[in-house]
XYZ file of C-alpha atoms in Angstrom:
713
model
C -4.137 14.996 -6.072
C -1.173 17.235 -6.875
C 0.516 16.507 -3.544
C 0.043 12.758 -4.000
C 1.501 12.920 -7.499
C 4.483 14.957 -6.333
C 5.072 12.562 -3.443
C 4.939 9.532 -5.747
C 7.505 11.105 -8.085
C 9.904 11.404 -5.146
C 9.209 7.984 -3.631
C 7.223 9.293 -0.652
C 4.225 7.172 0.336
C 0.871 8.823 1.050
C -0.552 5.639 2.570
C 0.670 2.304 3.879
C -0.735 -1.104 4.775
C 0.113 -2.373 8.276
C -1.711 -5.593 7.368
C -3.135 -7.077 4.143
C -6.648 -5.946 5.008
C -5.894 -2.415 6.200
C -4.686 0.834 4.607
C -3.698 3.911 6.600
C -3.491 7.385 5.055
C -0.427 9.486 5.851
C -1.163 13.026 7.144
C -0.546 15.729 4.534
C 1.741 17.673 6.869
C 3.949 14.579 7.181
C 4.200 14.289 3.392
C 5.018 18.007 3.122
C 7.711 17.764 5.810
C 9.327 14.721 4.189
C 9.323 16.371 0.766
C 10.965 19.436 2.327
C 13.726 17.204 3.720
C 14.286 16.050 0.130
C 14.582 19.660 -1.041
C 11.095 19.781 -2.555
C 8.794 22.659 -1.639
C 5.206 21.528 -1.124
C 4.182 24.009 1.543
C 1.357 25.610 -0.470
C -0.800 24.552 -3.443
C 1.170 26.939 -5.646
C 4.454 25.465 -4.412
C 3.155 21.972 -5.213
C 2.322 23.089 -8.784
C 5.776 24.633 -9.273
C 7.530 21.563 -7.891
C 5.461 19.272 -10.096
C 6.365 21.262 -13.195
C 10.054 21.259 -12.235
C 10.081 17.523 -11.534
C 8.165 16.472 -14.643
C 10.159 18.721 -16.959
C 13.433 16.969 -16.203
C 14.893 14.774 -18.926
C 13.761 11.177 -18.651
C 16.124 9.783 -21.236
C 17.924 7.850 -18.489
C 17.146 7.130 -14.841
C 19.788 8.315 -12.340
C 21.217 4.780 -12.093
C 21.253 1.942 -14.614
C 21.982 -1.588 -13.393
C 23.325 -4.393 -15.558
C 23.450 -7.868 -13.996
C 25.948 -10.366 -15.373
C 24.323 -13.071 -17.501
C 20.929 -11.367 -17.530
C 19.132 -9.355 -20.260
C 19.920 -5.679 -20.493
C 17.502 -3.405 -18.602
C 14.789 -1.389 -20.381
C 16.763 1.789 -19.658
C 19.217 0.607 -22.338
C 17.029 -1.439 -24.692
C 14.288 1.210 -24.697
C 16.461 4.102 -25.865
C 15.269 5.904 -29.033
C 16.372 4.076 -32.207
C 19.752 5.245 -33.404
C 20.984 6.257 -29.948
C 24.641 5.678 -29.166
C 26.194 4.962 -25.801
C 29.635 5.405 -24.330
C 30.856 3.966 -21.021
C 33.398 5.869 -18.965
C 35.126 3.144 -16.886
C 35.361 3.268 -13.122
C 38.625 4.890 -12.019
C 40.920 2.937 -9.744
C 43.093 4.358 -7.007
C 46.607 4.719 -8.317
C 45.601 3.951 -11.911
C 44.779 0.642 -13.557
C 41.533 -1.231 -13.192
C 39.313 -1.046 -10.160
C 39.587 -4.007 -7.771
C 37.767 -7.158 -8.844
C 36.850 -5.677 -12.211
C 39.049 -7.621 -14.596
C 37.639 -8.091 -18.077
C 36.911 -11.725 -17.372
C 34.621 -10.876 -14.462
C 32.100 -8.793 -16.326
C 31.198 -11.327 -18.942
C 28.864 -13.600 -17.072
C 28.417 -15.860 -14.111
C 30.641 -18.591 -15.466
C 33.272 -16.495 -17.180
C 31.984 -17.257 -20.672
C 31.167 -14.535 -23.141
C 27.607 -13.256 -23.043
C 26.077 -13.082 -26.543
C 25.373 -9.545 -27.640
C 21.816 -8.488 -26.866
C 20.165 -7.656 -30.221
C 18.309 -4.802 -28.487
C 21.533 -3.216 -27.230
C 22.158 0.355 -28.423
C 25.016 1.216 -30.761
C 28.392 1.360 -29.078
C 27.410 -0.985 -26.263
C 29.851 -3.661 -25.156
C 29.588 -5.342 -21.790
C 31.849 -3.426 -19.373
C 33.703 -5.166 -16.538
C 32.200 -5.280 -13.097
C 32.238 -1.843 -11.534
C 30.485 1.484 -11.137
C 30.938 3.488 -14.316
C 29.477 6.552 -16.017
C 27.073 5.955 -18.895
C 26.758 8.590 -21.634
C 23.891 8.504 -24.159
C 23.332 10.586 -27.294
C 20.154 10.371 -29.356
C 19.839 11.058 -33.118
C 18.181 14.411 -32.334
C 21.231 15.373 -30.232
C 19.726 14.937 -26.780
C 22.326 13.779 -24.261
C 22.137 12.216 -20.830
C 24.454 10.630 -18.294
C 23.821 8.163 -15.515
C 25.626 5.956 -13.053
C 26.098 2.469 -14.524
C 26.478 -0.420 -12.083
C 27.657 -3.701 -13.594
C 27.452 -6.457 -11.006
C 27.532 -10.252 -10.669
C 24.142 -11.887 -10.415
C 24.680 -13.060 -6.820
C 26.863 -12.495 -3.779
C 29.311 -15.239 -2.741
C 27.615 -18.129 -0.960
C 28.446 -19.911 2.307
C 29.089 -23.650 2.452
C 26.101 -25.975 2.401
C 26.169 -26.167 6.208
C 28.203 -24.371 8.840
C 27.710 -23.234 12.406
C 29.189 -20.495 14.540
C 28.740 -18.154 17.472
C 26.880 -14.863 17.849
C 28.405 -12.561 20.463
C 28.388 -8.963 21.615
C 32.128 -8.377 21.738
C 32.143 -5.961 24.685
C 30.499 -8.686 26.826
C 33.272 -11.226 26.168
C 35.925 -10.511 28.789
C 39.073 -12.582 29.091
C 41.961 -12.581 31.554
C 43.680 -10.072 29.231
C 40.786 -7.655 28.684
C 40.856 -4.076 29.921
C 37.345 -4.094 31.377
C 35.487 -5.144 28.191
C 35.980 -7.592 25.343
C 38.406 -6.555 22.608
C 39.724 -7.617 19.206
C 42.299 -9.864 20.811
C 39.466 -11.743 22.495
C 37.639 -11.962 19.170
C 40.685 -13.438 17.441
C 41.151 -15.900 20.298
C 37.506 -17.008 20.253
C 37.623 -17.496 16.478
C 40.873 -19.478 16.617
C 39.555 -21.718 19.391
C 36.106 -22.264 17.869
C 37.480 -23.032 14.430
C 40.130 -25.473 15.611
C 38.247 -27.127 18.460
C 34.619 -27.111 17.357
C 34.885 -26.894 13.583
C 32.903 -23.658 13.667
C 32.684 -21.666 10.459
C 32.070 -18.139 11.737
C 31.800 -15.720 14.645
C 29.245 -12.925 14.302
C 29.810 -9.764 16.346
C 27.863 -6.601 17.089
C 28.623 -3.449 15.084
C 32.133 -2.247 15.930
C 31.456 1.229 14.519
C 32.924 4.345 16.133
C 30.695 5.273 19.067
C 29.223 8.699 19.702
C 31.313 10.103 22.579
C 29.916 11.780 25.653
C 29.507 11.493 29.380
C 28.354 8.829 29.257
C 29.130 7.599 25.769
C 26.056 6.229 24.015
C 26.551 2.496 24.708
C 24.391 1.250 21.841
C 26.426 -0.298 19.005
C 23.449 0.490 16.762
C 23.598 4.306 17.136
C 27.211 5.125 16.296
C 28.951 8.360 15.402
C 30.301 6.719 12.245
C 29.605 3.453 10.483
C 32.547 4.006 8.148
C 35.324 3.547 10.721
C 35.704 1.205 13.714
C 36.074 2.284 17.319
C 39.591 2.086 18.799
C 38.120 1.172 22.186
C 38.179 -2.383 20.804
C 41.979 -2.405 20.445
C 44.101 -4.949 22.337
C 46.749 -2.502 23.528
C 49.447 -5.106 24.181
C 49.174 -6.442 20.615
C 50.314 -3.161 19.040
C 53.949 -3.662 17.931
C 55.054 -0.269 19.283
C 53.810 -1.260 22.745
C 56.935 -3.361 23.245
C 59.200 -0.452 22.245
C 58.159 1.875 25.067
C 61.120 2.573 27.338
C 59.409 4.398 30.190
C 56.853 1.790 31.226
C 55.924 3.083 34.671
C 52.826 4.979 33.524
C 51.818 2.131 31.214
C 52.124 -0.344 34.075
C 49.926 1.894 36.221
C 47.321 1.967 33.444
C 47.394 -1.818 33.183
C 46.806 -2.115 36.921
C 43.826 0.231 36.648
C 42.530 -1.849 33.743
C 42.884 -5.024 35.805
C 40.849 -3.351 38.548
C 38.127 -2.522 36.005
C 37.942 -6.148 34.917
C 37.963 -7.348 38.518
C 35.039 -5.067 39.322
C 33.017 -6.390 36.351
C 33.869 -10.044 36.839
C 33.741 -10.325 40.631
C 32.141 -7.248 42.188
C 28.915 -6.822 40.254
C 29.995 -3.719 38.314
C 28.677 -2.996 34.846
C 30.954 -2.622 31.842
C 32.103 1.009 31.876
C 33.018 1.899 28.316
C 34.088 5.429 29.252
C 36.463 4.220 31.954
C 37.922 1.627 29.562
C 38.440 4.252 26.862
C 40.069 6.715 29.258
C 42.722 4.124 30.170
C 43.223 2.983 26.578
C 43.368 6.571 25.316
C 46.234 7.372 27.656
C 48.051 4.173 26.706
C 47.522 4.746 22.990
C 48.803 8.303 23.181
C 52.001 6.995 24.795
C 52.338 4.304 22.135
C 51.806 6.852 19.359
C 54.984 8.633 20.475
C 57.032 5.580 19.450
C 58.368 6.065 15.889
C 57.099 3.565 13.348
C 59.610 1.305 11.653
C 60.104 1.931 7.916
C 57.859 -0.986 7.007
C 55.159 0.042 9.460
C 55.361 3.651 8.277
C 54.900 2.485 4.669
C 51.845 0.407 5.668
C 50.364 3.386 7.506
C 50.904 5.663 4.513
C 49.215 3.099 2.257
C 46.236 3.062 4.618
C 45.996 6.855 4.546
C 46.096 6.849 0.746
C 43.430 4.138 0.502
C 41.027 5.866 2.899
C 41.582 9.375 1.554
C 39.353 12.278 2.507
C 36.829 10.089 4.328
C 39.397 9.227 7.000
C 40.715 12.790 7.163
C 37.193 14.085 7.786
C 36.491 11.454 10.428
C 39.747 12.174 12.254
C 39.140 15.916 12.090
C 35.646 15.489 13.533
C 37.190 13.505 16.418
C 39.733 16.281 17.035
C 37.107 19.042 16.859
C 34.814 17.067 19.173
C 37.592 17.037 21.769
C 37.597 20.858 21.673
C 33.953 21.768 21.150
C 31.978 18.727 22.276
C 30.549 15.885 20.180
C 27.417 17.606 18.792
C 28.613 19.465 15.711
C 25.359 21.424 15.573
C 26.619 23.314 18.662
C 30.054 24.101 17.203
C 30.937 27.597 16.017
C 29.006 28.191 12.802
C 32.007 28.116 10.400
C 33.121 24.689 11.722
C 29.774 23.069 10.967
C 30.778 22.960 7.306
C 33.569 20.412 6.695
C 34.650 22.349 3.575
C 34.739 25.871 5.021
C 37.962 27.939 5.236
C 37.651 27.924 9.036
C 37.534 24.130 9.042
C 40.594 23.995 6.782
C 42.475 26.210 9.257
C 41.366 23.971 12.124
C 42.613 20.950 10.199
C 46.089 22.511 9.988
C 46.068 23.635 13.627
C 44.971 20.224 14.931
C 47.249 18.232 12.664
C 48.801 16.187 15.489
C 45.418 15.172 16.902
C 44.110 14.410 13.424
C 47.115 12.184 12.803
C 46.542 10.405 16.112
C 42.952 9.579 15.208
C 44.044 8.428 11.742
C 46.617 6.158 13.329
C 44.049 4.724 15.748
C 41.806 3.889 12.804
C 44.750 2.137 11.130
C 45.654 0.173 14.256
C 42.039 -0.921 14.680
C 41.775 -1.970 11.031
C 45.015 -3.945 11.461
C 43.620 -5.875 14.428
C 40.364 -6.478 12.570
C 42.464 -8.040 9.810
C 44.318 -10.102 12.420
C 41.010 -11.456 13.752
C 39.862 -12.494 10.291
C 43.259 -14.063 9.592
C 43.068 -16.012 12.870
C 39.631 -17.304 11.854
C 40.838 -18.348 8.411
C 43.984 -19.978 9.827
C 41.725 -21.978 12.175
C 39.868 -23.387 9.177
C 36.735 -21.252 9.353
C 34.954 -21.207 5.987
C 33.577 -17.717 6.623
C 35.350 -16.153 9.591
C 34.230 -12.923 11.201
C 30.703 -11.731 10.402
C 30.558 -7.978 10.896
C 27.329 -6.115 11.542
C 26.141 -2.995 9.715
C 23.868 -0.805 11.838
C 20.854 0.744 10.122
C 21.983 4.324 10.772
C 24.102 6.794 12.727
C 23.779 9.331 15.526
C 22.336 12.627 14.229
C 25.187 14.663 15.728
C 28.084 12.359 14.859
C 30.993 12.264 12.454
C 29.127 10.819 9.468
C 26.346 13.415 9.470
C 28.964 16.180 9.676
C 31.288 14.866 6.984
C 28.439 13.822 4.658
C 25.774 16.260 5.730
C 24.332 16.670 2.226
C 23.703 12.918 2.069
C 21.368 12.876 5.094
C 17.781 14.022 5.495
C 18.139 16.339 8.471
C 15.080 16.788 10.634
C 14.024 13.205 9.921
C 14.490 10.011 11.898
C 14.277 6.357 10.889
C 11.837 4.147 12.753
C 8.993 1.706 12.257
C 5.240 2.143 11.798
C 2.689 0.880 14.306
C 2.121 -2.860 14.135
C 0.659 -5.713 16.135
C 3.663 -5.731 18.463
C 3.983 -1.959 19.009
C 0.865 0.159 18.556
C 2.831 3.411 18.994
C 5.426 2.662 16.327
C 9.147 3.264 16.833
C 11.539 6.200 16.457
C 15.171 5.091 16.421
C 16.688 8.556 16.390
C 18.751 7.883 13.254
C 18.727 10.330 10.312
C 18.162 8.540 6.983
C 20.184 8.834 3.821
C 18.538 10.888 1.080
C 17.832 8.579 -1.872
C 18.301 11.446 -4.336
C 21.713 12.336 -2.887
C 22.832 8.704 -3.069
C 21.874 8.517 -6.733
C 23.487 11.861 -7.602
C 26.831 10.783 -6.127
C 26.802 7.321 -7.672
C 26.202 5.768 -4.244
C 29.671 6.873 -3.143
C 28.754 6.947 0.565
C 27.253 3.465 0.437
C 30.195 2.095 -1.550
C 32.749 3.531 0.863
C 30.839 2.180 3.826
C 30.663 -1.327 2.369
C 34.312 -1.386 1.340
C 35.410 -0.383 4.824
C 33.297 -3.037 6.532
C 34.076 -5.817 4.061
C 37.838 -5.227 4.027
C 38.378 -7.612 6.938
C 35.145 -9.621 6.987
C 34.146 -13.067 5.873
C 30.529 -11.970 5.872
C 28.383 -8.933 6.542
C 25.110 -8.871 8.456
C 22.866 -5.958 7.485
C 20.567 -4.812 10.257
C 17.035 -4.076 9.001
C 17.965 -5.094 5.460
C 14.539 -3.889 4.307
C 16.110 -0.427 4.445
C 17.657 -1.121 1.054
C 14.106 -0.870 -0.298
C 12.337 1.649 1.920
C 12.567 3.272 5.352
C 9.983 4.719 7.708
C 10.772 8.434 8.078
C 9.496 10.289 11.153
C 9.572 14.114 11.092
C 11.379 15.607 14.073
C 9.091 16.370 17.004
C 6.304 14.100 15.815
C 5.260 10.650 17.036
C 6.232 7.588 14.980
C 2.580 7.166 14.039
C 2.942 10.334 11.940
C 5.711 8.943 9.755
C 5.692 7.561 6.234
C 7.705 5.277 3.979
C 10.325 6.675 1.616
C 11.522 4.380 -1.173
C 15.102 3.847 -2.313
C 16.348 2.519 -5.641
C 16.546 -1.065 -4.381
C 17.930 -2.356 -7.668
C 20.856 0.069 -7.449
C 21.427 -0.505 -3.717
C 21.436 -4.275 -4.226
C 23.767 -4.029 -7.214
C 26.309 -1.984 -5.246
C 26.046 -4.444 -2.346
C 26.504 -7.489 -4.597
C 29.427 -5.856 -6.396
C 31.318 -4.964 -3.219
C 30.602 -8.334 -1.588
C 31.911 -10.041 -4.736
C 35.094 -7.991 -4.625
C 35.614 -8.913 -0.979
C 34.566 -12.557 -1.413
C 32.093 -12.090 1.444
C 28.741 -13.665 2.302
C 25.842 -11.300 3.078
C 23.150 -11.964 5.697
C 20.105 -9.707 5.905
C 18.178 -9.222 9.135
C 14.668 -9.461 7.704
C 12.592 -9.799 10.863
C 9.449 -7.790 11.489
C 7.324 -6.038 8.860
C 8.653 -6.999 5.421
C 7.208 -5.539 2.233
C 5.935 -8.171 -0.246
C 8.619 -9.171 -2.727
C 11.577 -8.039 -0.600
C 12.640 -11.488 0.592
C 12.332 -12.820 -2.947
C 14.475 -9.997 -4.357
C 17.146 -10.575 -1.701
C 17.135 -14.330 -2.287
C 17.540 -13.826 -6.026
C 20.795 -11.979 -5.346
C 22.026 -14.576 -2.876
C 21.486 -12.499 0.266
C 20.656 -14.846 3.127
C 17.782 -14.114 5.498
C 17.539 -14.481 9.263
C 15.247 -17.048 10.865
C 14.696 -17.014 14.643
C 13.146 -20.204 15.973
C 10.366 -18.684 18.075
C 9.111 -16.599 15.126
C 9.090 -19.403 12.557
C 5.449 -20.391 12.460
C 2.932 -21.259 9.787
C 1.556 -17.734 9.602
C -0.465 -18.529 6.466
C -2.062 -21.538 8.120
C -2.766 -22.480 11.716
C 0.082 -20.442 13.237
C 1.748 -23.496 14.744
C 5.531 -23.902 14.940
C 7.058 -24.587 11.551
C 8.453 -28.100 11.132
C 12.216 -28.133 10.474
C 11.963 -29.404 6.904
C 9.762 -26.407 6.006
C 12.348 -23.804 6.942
C 14.106 -21.932 4.162
C 17.627 -23.028 3.273
C 19.214 -19.678 2.500
C 19.267 -18.236 5.977
C 21.111 -17.857 9.240
C 19.018 -19.849 11.709
C 19.274 -19.091 15.409
C 17.347 -19.426 18.637
C 17.702 -15.777 19.666
C 19.410 -12.458 18.964
C 20.964 -9.581 20.898
C 17.631 -7.905 21.703
C 15.568 -11.010 22.446
C 15.544 -13.177 25.578
C 18.217 -15.830 25.860
C 17.011 -19.358 25.218
C 17.270 -20.266 28.905
C 15.263 -17.170 29.893
C 12.541 -17.977 27.379
C 12.310 -21.590 28.513
C 12.045 -20.596 32.173
C 9.901 -17.470 31.738
C 12.584 -15.309 33.373
C 12.253 -12.694 30.628
C 8.601 -12.118 31.522
C 9.315 -11.686 35.233
C 12.142 -9.283 34.338
C 9.780 -7.086 32.327
C 7.243 -7.275 35.155
C 9.870 -6.170 37.668
C 10.705 -3.171 35.467
C 7.040 -2.230 34.997
C 7.072 -2.902 31.250
C 4.100 -5.274 30.984
C 0.831 -4.020 29.479
C -1.123 -6.890 31.037
C -0.931 -8.745 34.336
C 2.035 -10.976 35.053
C -0.239 -14.031 35.079
C -1.666 -13.196 31.636
C 1.777 -12.588 30.134
C 3.210 -15.765 31.646
C 0.244 -17.832 30.478
C 0.627 -16.670 26.879
C 4.408 -17.079 26.957
C 4.272 -20.548 28.505
C 1.683 -21.586 25.908
C 3.893 -20.471 23.015
C 6.990 -22.101 24.480
C 5.064 -25.283 25.267
C 4.018 -25.577 21.619
C 7.669 -25.614 20.610
C 8.649 -28.078 23.333
C 5.786 -30.342 22.293
C 7.070 -30.288 18.713
C 10.598 -31.082 19.924
C 9.245 -34.003 21.941
C 7.241 -35.341 18.975
C 10.385 -35.189 16.866
C 12.240 -37.092 19.618
C 14.689 -34.217 20.014
C 13.930 -33.823 23.709
C 14.737 -37.204 25.284
C 12.188 -38.523 27.758
C 13.356 -37.999 31.321
C 15.941 -35.438 30.217
C 13.702 -32.437 30.741
C 16.044 -30.069 32.532
C 16.697 -26.602 31.105
C 20.175 -27.342 29.630
C 18.696 -30.370 27.850
C 15.896 -28.206 26.461
C 18.451 -25.682 25.168
C 20.279 -28.543 23.454
C 16.980 -29.748 21.987
C 16.304 -26.308 20.528
C 19.666 -26.392 18.766
C 19.130 -29.989 17.712
C 16.005 -28.691 15.986
C 18.002 -25.949 14.243
C 20.439 -28.596 13.052
C 17.522 -30.492 11.484
C 16.532 -27.516 9.323
C 18.093 -26.992 5.875
C 19.540 -23.633 6.997
C 23.027 -23.079 5.608
C 24.235 -21.168 8.680
C 23.326 -21.996 12.283
C 24.181 -19.355 14.849
C 24.560 -20.130 18.549
C 24.111 -17.181 20.898
C 27.296 -17.471 22.973
C 25.554 -16.631 26.285
C 23.271 -19.634 25.626
C 26.277 -21.937 25.909
C 26.665 -21.096 29.625
C 22.985 -20.616 30.508
C 22.947 -16.811 30.740
C 19.395 -15.609 31.400
C 19.909 -11.862 31.028
C 19.257 -10.094 27.718
C 22.027 -7.865 26.403
C 19.445 -5.319 25.307
C 15.872 -4.857 26.456
C 14.042 -2.833 23.776
C 11.880 -0.060 25.117
C 14.157 0.683 28.072
C 16.904 3.188 28.710
C 17.706 3.871 32.388
C 15.543 0.995 33.651
C 17.948 -1.685 32.365
C 21.737 -1.792 31.762
C 21.542 -2.282 27.995
C 24.861 -3.026 26.261
C 26.771 -3.083 29.590
C 26.487 -6.668 30.818
C 29.212 -9.318 30.659
C 28.294 -12.875 29.698
C 27.212 -14.703 32.855
C 26.165 -18.117 34.147
C 22.550 -18.961 35.139
C 23.020 -17.296 38.531
C 24.253 -14.080 36.927
C 27.921 -14.542 37.822
C 30.133 -13.232 34.990
C 32.287 -15.780 33.173
C 35.462 -15.184 31.185
C 36.390 -16.397 27.726
C 38.649 -18.977 29.344
C 35.773 -20.278 31.481
C 33.357 -20.308 28.553
C 35.667 -22.406 26.391
C 36.101 -24.914 29.229
C 32.399 -25.080 30.108
C 30.946 -28.629 30.129
C 27.598 -27.109 29.245
C 29.063 -25.518 26.104
C 30.731 -28.732 24.988
C 27.534 -30.732 25.526
C 25.601 -28.186 23.472
C 28.130 -28.057 20.644
C 28.091 -31.861 20.350
C 24.677 -31.316 18.756
C 26.200 -29.260 15.946
C 29.814 -30.295 15.551
C 30.891 -31.860 12.246
C 32.259 -35.374 12.217
C 35.977 -35.439 12.878
C 36.149 -32.260 14.964
C 36.756 -32.260 18.692
C 35.126 -30.359 21.522
C 38.189 -29.944 23.714
C 41.953 -29.833 23.071
C 43.745 -33.191 23.473
C 44.560 -33.886 27.096
C 42.383 -31.059 28.426
C 39.463 -31.826 30.665
C 36.742 -29.165 30.784
C 36.175 -27.795 34.271
């Protein structure tokens, strides 16, 4: 009983329900290990008693974080203070003085800008602060005092237009005639400009562009980065850097460009996979040459502004990159004094490696500049949203973020998923979770910095596994995922910080809410304007007969799509190619005939619905027509955003990622290809008759599907 009570006080679950009619108890040793990762000793009965006394004796005058939503009643944390209590709000500081961004006095008064009447239950001294993250000080009549983080946020995030469509693409897979062996930010800007002007598209969603964990080979997964705070310079378009044109000795640069052209040729025409390490080696050499070119006064001033805005977070990231070049990427294997980012030895290393640190800072600046260029290109093309960036659920355990913010992470723990109907063994994603207590203690500084960095040049943000704002499945190191448990976060505080930063950036937020979702989570997200994600093949009447959900029954506030980066392409699902692929790799748990029968049955139910709705014309039953019918169905739903998987526009049948595989399949290394598996370039994609026929289903009236005078080939 004592262990359960202690666990509950720290948000650690001692049981969970994989289904409404089942409850599974969590092993005691799992609970003890998770509590230890939170700094709570529960190793013996006596330790449990001591920890309980320590936890329950803490002042409960205020919770760690108090949230005030604009236009809504004050929370009980304020209205329930002892009579006669007084409060004082210490406003959020702003860089360089003045008010924090987006926190003008008019913005904290309500959803429409009007003054909110004073709450009669408000404590003495309370006036509604502007939007921001402040410090709240409370003093009771008997002289007890307490402080807490105070988050004042709008009621909802900015909303997308009533209806818009766009593309979903893994950027590395989108090669053009100008790419250096993988897609880059120049290609992203070009795709956005073309799609906005030609198709009337409203957005382009990309994979996470976070800084990758280096190695030989580099971890190719965009969802297991070294840092989520800063982007990876491998995405830079080298020729678009202004200093590129100022290089006088161009012989070496020309040689690098020829090598890059050979990389692209191998991927596009010789069956080679995308080689991120080879691409980075060429770009690294080119970027080091470019960095020797002095910045113009205006460029130098812009760079200095960037350094000032990013502050210590960028310095730490750049120093980690420099130290990783010397000692390898896993900071746990570095000399002991360097494992602490604040140690004297690390300070000496910072001074010694100043040139390399500056290089990595400059690369972060150049990448941020081209991210801004891509968003500007999208906006100039008329896109209502622009670039939708993707926030991965976590980071590599040995990367830059866990070194620079090591007190914020629960070391020895990994995020995953419990066993369910689709995976009886559960999942371990190898990502250390944030400690909820550390987030609260620091006023969610890590989360705020992360969001500000991602939203700086985004029209929208997709949050992978958005349920992680509420709780995450923690798996102790060395144990199977079945031995994990849920750890809760302060969802109200996490949502308030998210809504506040999205408001300041004017950005839409899309949550990936597929899989096991705790009751009430989707409703809480919807209340704050966070859109969900609806994938056609999963939208069924799960509370009824399990049949495909008619289009008018879909939710409106969502991004609707036919597939995602780790699901089969639409063409593969319609043809059954994804089942034969898994059979070929030995991944099926049943016979090929059984798997195909079940898959064909599920697909046939959808095709039958499309036929009944007259979305699949009689006699037009070929695979491209079926893909168009699927998207015609999406267009008939009330969904505000419709996403088209870019490989679907050319009939690609290969998944970009095949969950459950590592060496068996080239995850994250495939270029977009045609139905026969031949890679296609951005130029060929935009001229594809198949793409233009598909986009006719979605295009707004008045837009065109090809430039005037151009005939698709």
